[in-house]
PDB file of C-alpha atoms in Angstrom:
ATOM      1  CA  MET A   1     -24.461  -6.423   7.220  1.00 64.00           C
ATOM      2  CA  PRO A   2     -26.107  -6.711  10.665  1.00 71.00           C
ATOM      3  CA  PRO A   3     -24.388  -4.909  13.526  1.00 69.00           C
ATOM      4  CA  PRO A   4     -22.127  -6.946  15.806  1.00 76.00           C
ATOM      5  CA  ASP A   5     -23.798  -8.316  18.923  1.00 85.00           C
ATOM      6  CA  THR A   6     -21.180  -9.330  21.443  1.00 84.00           C
ATOM      7  CA  GLY A   7     -23.290  -8.199  24.420  1.00 86.00           C
ATOM      8  CA  ASP A   8     -20.967  -5.278  25.074  1.00 87.00           C
ATOM      9  CA  GLU A   9     -21.869  -1.950  23.519  1.00 91.00           C
ATOM     10  CA  VAL A  10     -18.340  -0.652  23.419  1.00 91.00           C
ATOM     11  CA  VAL A  11     -16.945  -3.792  21.686  1.00 90.00           C
ATOM     12  CA  ASP A  12     -19.902  -3.694  19.289  1.00 92.00           C
ATOM     13  CA  LEU A  13     -19.058  -0.130  18.393  1.00 92.00           C
ATOM     14  CA  ILE A  14     -15.379  -0.977  17.958  1.00 92.00           C
ATOM     15  CA  LEU A  15     -16.205  -3.935  15.665  1.00 92.00           C
ATOM     16  CA  ALA A  16     -18.630  -1.820  13.656  1.00 92.00           C
ATOM     17  CA  LEU A  17     -16.123   0.946  13.393  1.00 93.00           C
ATOM     18  CA  GLY A  18     -13.489  -1.446  12.088  1.00 93.00           C
ATOM     19  CA  HIS A  19     -15.851  -2.640   9.479  1.00 93.00           C
ATOM     20  CA  GLN A  20     -16.760   0.879   8.391  1.00 94.00           C
ATOM     21  CA  VAL A  21     -13.129   2.006   8.251  1.00 94.00           C
ATOM     22  CA  ARG A  22     -12.141  -1.091   6.088  1.00 93.00           C
ATOM     23  CA  ARG A  23     -15.146  -0.473   3.812  1.00 95.00           C
ATOM     24  CA  GLY A  24     -14.392   3.270   3.433  1.00 94.00           C
ATOM     25  CA  VAL A  25     -10.713   2.783   2.766  1.00 95.00           C
ATOM     26  CA  ASN A  26     -11.395  -0.018   0.338  1.00 94.00           C
ATOM     27  CA  GLU A  27     -13.942   2.076  -1.512  1.00 95.00           C
ATOM     28  CA  SER A  28     -11.436   5.049  -1.750  1.00 94.00           C
ATOM     29  CA  LEU A  29      -8.655   2.634  -2.929  1.00 95.00           C
ATOM     30  CA  ARG A  30     -10.850   1.042  -5.651  1.00 95.00           C
ATOM     31  CA  ALA A  31     -12.011   4.495  -6.935  1.00 95.00           C
ATOM     32  CA  GLY A  32      -8.590   6.207  -6.792  1.00 94.00           C
ATOM     33  CA  ALA A  33      -6.020   3.474  -7.434  1.00 95.00           C
ATOM     34  CA  GLY A  34      -7.845   0.306  -8.523  1.00 94.00           C
ATOM     35  CA  LEU A  35      -6.653  -1.429  -5.329  1.00 95.00           C
ATOM     36  CA  THR A  36      -7.993  -3.069  -2.165  1.00 92.00           C
ATOM     37  CA  LEU A  37      -6.461  -2.977   1.238  1.00 92.00           C
ATOM     38  CA  PRO A  38      -4.874  -6.443   0.853  1.00 90.00           C
ATOM     39  CA  ARG A  39      -3.380  -5.565  -2.520  1.00 93.00           C
ATOM     40  CA  LEU A  40      -2.070  -2.272  -1.025  1.00 95.00           C
ATOM     41  CA  LYS A  41      -0.525  -4.149   1.829  1.00 93.00           C
ATOM     42  CA  VAL A  42       1.302  -6.465  -0.532  1.00 94.00           C
ATOM     43  CA  LEU A  43       2.613  -3.673  -2.620  1.00 96.00           C
ATOM     44  CA  ARG A  44       3.686  -1.848   0.443  1.00 95.00           C
ATOM     45  CA  LEU A  45       5.552  -4.888   1.860  1.00 94.00           C
ATOM     46  CA  VAL A  46       7.330  -5.545  -1.397  1.00 94.00           C
ATOM     47  CA  ALA A  47       8.361  -1.853  -1.646  1.00 95.00           C
ATOM     48  CA  GLU A  48       9.540  -1.633   1.951  1.00 94.00           C
ATOM     49  CA  THR A  49      11.377  -5.068   2.044  1.00 91.00           C
ATOM     50  CA  GLY A  50      12.570  -5.373  -1.467  1.00 84.00           C
ATOM     51  CA  PRO A  51      12.169  -8.459  -3.669  1.00 89.00           C
ATOM     52  CA  LEU A  52      10.342 -11.177  -1.570  1.00 89.00           C
ATOM     53  CA  ARG A  53       9.648 -14.822  -1.944  1.00 89.00           C
ATOM     54  CA  LEU A  54       5.882 -15.529  -2.166  1.00 87.00           C
ATOM     55  CA  ARG A  55       5.937 -17.844   0.889  1.00 87.00           C
ATOM     56  CA  ASP A  56       7.555 -15.063   2.950  1.00 89.00           C
ATOM     57  CA  LEU A  57       5.050 -12.551   1.723  1.00 90.00           C
ATOM     58  CA  ALA A  58       2.234 -15.007   2.634  1.00 89.00           C
ATOM     59  CA  SER A  59       3.685 -15.446   6.008  1.00 89.00           C
ATOM     60  CA  ALA A  60       4.101 -11.696   6.540  1.00 88.00           C
ATOM     61  CA  VAL A  61       0.386 -11.078   5.971  1.00 86.00           C
ATOM     62  CA  SER A  62      -0.738 -14.316   7.638  1.00 85.00           C
ATOM     63  CA  VAL A  63      -2.447 -15.768   4.672  1.00 88.00           C
ATOM     64  CA  ALA A  64      -2.193 -19.217   2.963  1.00 88.00           C
ATOM     65  CA  PRO A  65       0.379 -19.413   0.152  1.00 86.00           C
ATOM     66  CA  ARG A  66      -2.432 -20.266  -2.311  1.00 90.00           C
ATOM     67  CA  THR A  67      -4.211 -17.023  -1.348  1.00 90.00           C
ATOM     68  CA  MET A  68      -1.086 -15.062  -1.834  1.00 90.00           C
ATOM     69  CA  THR A  69      -0.469 -16.674  -5.215  1.00 90.00           C
ATOM     70  CA  GLU A  70      -3.948 -15.561  -6.281  1.00 92.00           C
ATOM     71  CA  THR A  71      -3.344 -12.040  -5.095  1.00 92.00           C
ATOM     72  CA  VAL A  72       0.047 -11.908  -6.825  1.00 93.00           C
ATOM     73  CA  ASP A  73      -1.449 -13.342 -10.007  1.00 94.00           C
ATOM     74  CA  GLY A  74      -3.864 -10.419 -10.142  1.00 94.00           C
ATOM     75  CA  LEU A  75      -1.126  -7.851  -9.299  1.00 95.00           C
ATOM     76  CA  GLU A  76       1.006  -9.293 -12.018  1.00 95.00           C
ATOM     77  CA  ALA A  77      -1.803  -9.326 -14.541  1.00 96.00           C
ATOM     78  CA  ASP A  78      -2.286  -5.631 -13.779  1.00 96.00           C
ATOM     79  CA  GLY A  79       1.392  -4.954 -14.339  1.00 96.00           C
ATOM     80  CA  LEU A  80       2.077  -3.932 -10.724  1.00 97.00           C
ATOM     81  CA  VAL A  81       4.525  -6.633  -9.846  1.00 96.00           C
ATOM     82  CA  ARG A  82       6.821  -9.106 -11.621  1.00 95.00           C
ATOM     83  CA  ARG A  83       8.258 -12.532 -10.668  1.00 93.00           C
ATOM     84  CA  GLN A  84      11.974 -13.056 -11.127  1.00 91.00           C
ATOM     85  CA  ILE A  85      14.145 -16.080 -10.392  1.00 91.00           C
ATOM     86  CA  ASP A  86      15.999 -15.749  -7.093  1.00 85.00           C
ATOM     87  CA  PRO A  87      19.708 -15.573  -7.937  1.00 87.00           C
ATOM     88  CA  ALA A  88      20.535 -17.262  -4.574  1.00 85.00           C
ATOM     89  CA  ASP A  89      18.138 -20.169  -5.194  1.00 85.00           C
ATOM     90  CA  ARG A  90      17.102 -20.756  -8.789  1.00 85.00           C
ATOM     91  CA  ARG A  91      14.122 -22.810  -7.550  1.00 85.00           C
ATOM     92  CA  ALA A  92      12.650 -19.840  -5.768  1.00 84.00           C
ATOM     93  CA  ILE A  93      10.786 -16.911  -7.288  1.00 86.00           C
ATOM     94  CA  LEU A  94      11.073 -13.356  -5.974  1.00 91.00           C
ATOM     95  CA  LEU A  95       8.413 -10.760  -6.269  1.00 92.00           C
ATOM     96  CA  GLU A  96       9.257  -7.098  -7.113  1.00 94.00           C
ATOM     97  CA  LEU A  97       7.367  -3.929  -7.950  1.00 95.00           C
ATOM     98  CA  THR A  98       7.274  -2.611 -11.457  1.00 96.00           C
ATOM     99  CA  PRO A  99       7.496   1.141 -12.166  1.00 97.00           C
ATOM    100  CA  GLU A 100       3.683   1.084 -12.576  1.00 97.00           C
ATOM    101  CA  GLY A 101       3.403  -0.717  -9.240  1.00 97.00           C
ATOM    102  CA  LYS A 102       5.460   1.989  -7.513  1.00 97.00           C
ATOM    103  CA  THR A 103       3.206   4.699  -8.894  1.00 97.00           C
ATOM    104  CA  THR A 104       0.086   2.774  -8.026  1.00 97.00           C
ATOM    105  CA  LEU A 105       1.330   2.205  -4.516  1.00 97.00           C
ATOM    106  CA  GLU A 106       1.907   5.964  -4.084  1.00 97.00           C
ATOM    107  CA  THR A 107      -1.574   6.707  -5.414  1.00 97.00           C
ATOM    108  CA  GLY A 108      -3.044   4.010  -3.183  1.00 97.00           C
ATOM    109  CA  ARG A 109      -1.282   5.459  -0.030  1.00 96.00           C
ATOM    110  CA  ALA A 110      -2.662   8.941  -0.793  1.00 96.00           C
ATOM    111  CA  CYS A 111      -6.189   7.556  -1.361  1.00 96.00           C
ATOM    112  CA  ALA A 112      -6.037   5.544   1.963  1.00 95.00           C
ATOM    113  CA  SER A 113      -4.659   8.537   3.914  1.00 95.00           C
ATOM    114  CA  ALA A 114      -7.390  10.846   2.609  1.00 94.00           C
ATOM    115  CA  ALA A 115     -10.082   8.369   3.537  1.00 93.00           C
ATOM    116  CA  VAL A 116      -8.662   7.868   7.013  1.00 92.00           C
ATOM    117  CA  ARG A 117      -8.373  11.551   7.642  1.00 92.00           C
ATOM    118  CA  ARG A 118     -12.067  11.959   6.944  1.00 92.00           C
ATOM    119  CA  PHE A 119     -12.977   9.540   9.772  1.00 91.00           C
ATOM    120  CA  THR A 120     -11.484  11.759  12.427  1.00 91.00           C
ATOM    121  CA  ASP A 121     -11.853  15.245  10.956  1.00 91.00           C
ATOM    122  CA  GLY A 122     -14.348  16.407  13.589  1.00 91.00           C
ATOM    123  CA  LEU A 123     -12.200  15.366  16.570  1.00 94.00           C
ATOM    124  CA  SER A 124     -10.053  17.952  18.459  1.00 95.00           C
ATOM    125  CA  ALA A 125      -6.514  17.121  19.413  1.00 94.00           C
ATOM    126  CA  ASP A 126      -7.642  16.366  22.946  1.00 96.00           C
ATOM    127  CA  ASP A 127     -10.412  14.029  21.649  1.00 96.00           C
ATOM    128  CA  ARG A 128      -7.976  12.223  19.511  1.00 94.00           C
ATOM    129  CA  ALA A 129      -5.522  11.785  22.421  1.00 96.00           C
ATOM    130  CA  THR A 130      -8.225  10.477  24.709  1.00 96.00           C
ATOM    131  CA  LEU A 131      -9.694   8.191  22.064  1.00 95.00           C
ATOM    132  CA  GLY A 132      -6.288   6.878  21.199  1.00 94.00           C
ATOM    133  CA  ARG A 133      -5.380   6.191  24.788  1.00 96.00           C
ATOM    134  CA  LEU A 134      -8.750   4.448  25.431  1.00 95.00           C
ATOM    135  CA  LEU A 135      -8.528   2.336  22.278  1.00 94.00           C
ATOM    136  CA  ALA A 136      -4.921   1.344  23.107  1.00 94.00           C
ATOM    137  CA  GLN A 137      -6.098   0.244  26.521  1.00 95.00           C
ATOM    138  CA  VAL A 138      -8.878  -1.987  25.005  1.00 93.00           C
ATOM    139  CA  ARG A 139      -6.344  -3.368  22.432  1.00 89.00           C
ATOM    140  CA  ASP A 140      -3.915  -4.210  25.246  1.00 91.00           C
ATOM    141  CA  ASN A 141      -6.624  -5.876  27.259  1.00 91.00           C
ATOM    142  CA  ALA A 142      -7.694  -7.896  24.203  1.00 88.00           C
ATOM    143  CA  ALA A 143      -4.031  -8.891  23.604  1.00 85.00           C
ATOM    144  CA  ALA A 144      -3.715 -10.030  27.196  1.00 87.00           C
ATOM    145  CA  VAL A 145      -6.625 -12.532  26.866  1.00 87.00           C
ATOM    146  CA  ASN A 146      -5.723 -13.775  23.321  1.00 82.00           C
ATOM    147  CA  THR A 147      -3.543 -16.895  23.351  1.00 75.00           C
ATOM    148  CA  VAL A 148      -2.322 -16.435  19.740  1.00 72.00           C
ATOM    149  CA  PRO A 149      -0.483 -13.245  19.132  1.00 61.00           C
ATOM    150  CA  LEU A 150      -1.119 -11.227  15.986  1.00 57.00           C
ATOM    151  CA  PRO A 151       1.729 -11.461  13.317  1.00 54.00           C
TER     152      PRO A 151
END
């Protein structure tokens, strides 16, 4: 993949870093838990929120319901989630984690955390604080010029 070319070296570095972080975490998740970042996010949301309707889950991660259905189909085929009828509305389906899904989620969290730690291992506490402050400033500047807020 060619490097970004926004015309701003700092923004290009941020975009390239984001790509490398996602790639590294995805590789760690695939190898250690058989997951991807999107699948980990779905498992985490279901675990934290409890049984969810698919449309609410799709909305929470800002994807089309069809995309969420495909993701959930894969998670269900792998035995990580199950669909159940919503007792409050028999037309609706709720999604919940299976015991294997809970175990896989914990493994995935550990894999992601280990991968992320490797990205900043060489930074001192002061370097981390400075970088965090600077990145937060860039994030806030970007948020100020974007007209559509992130979910």
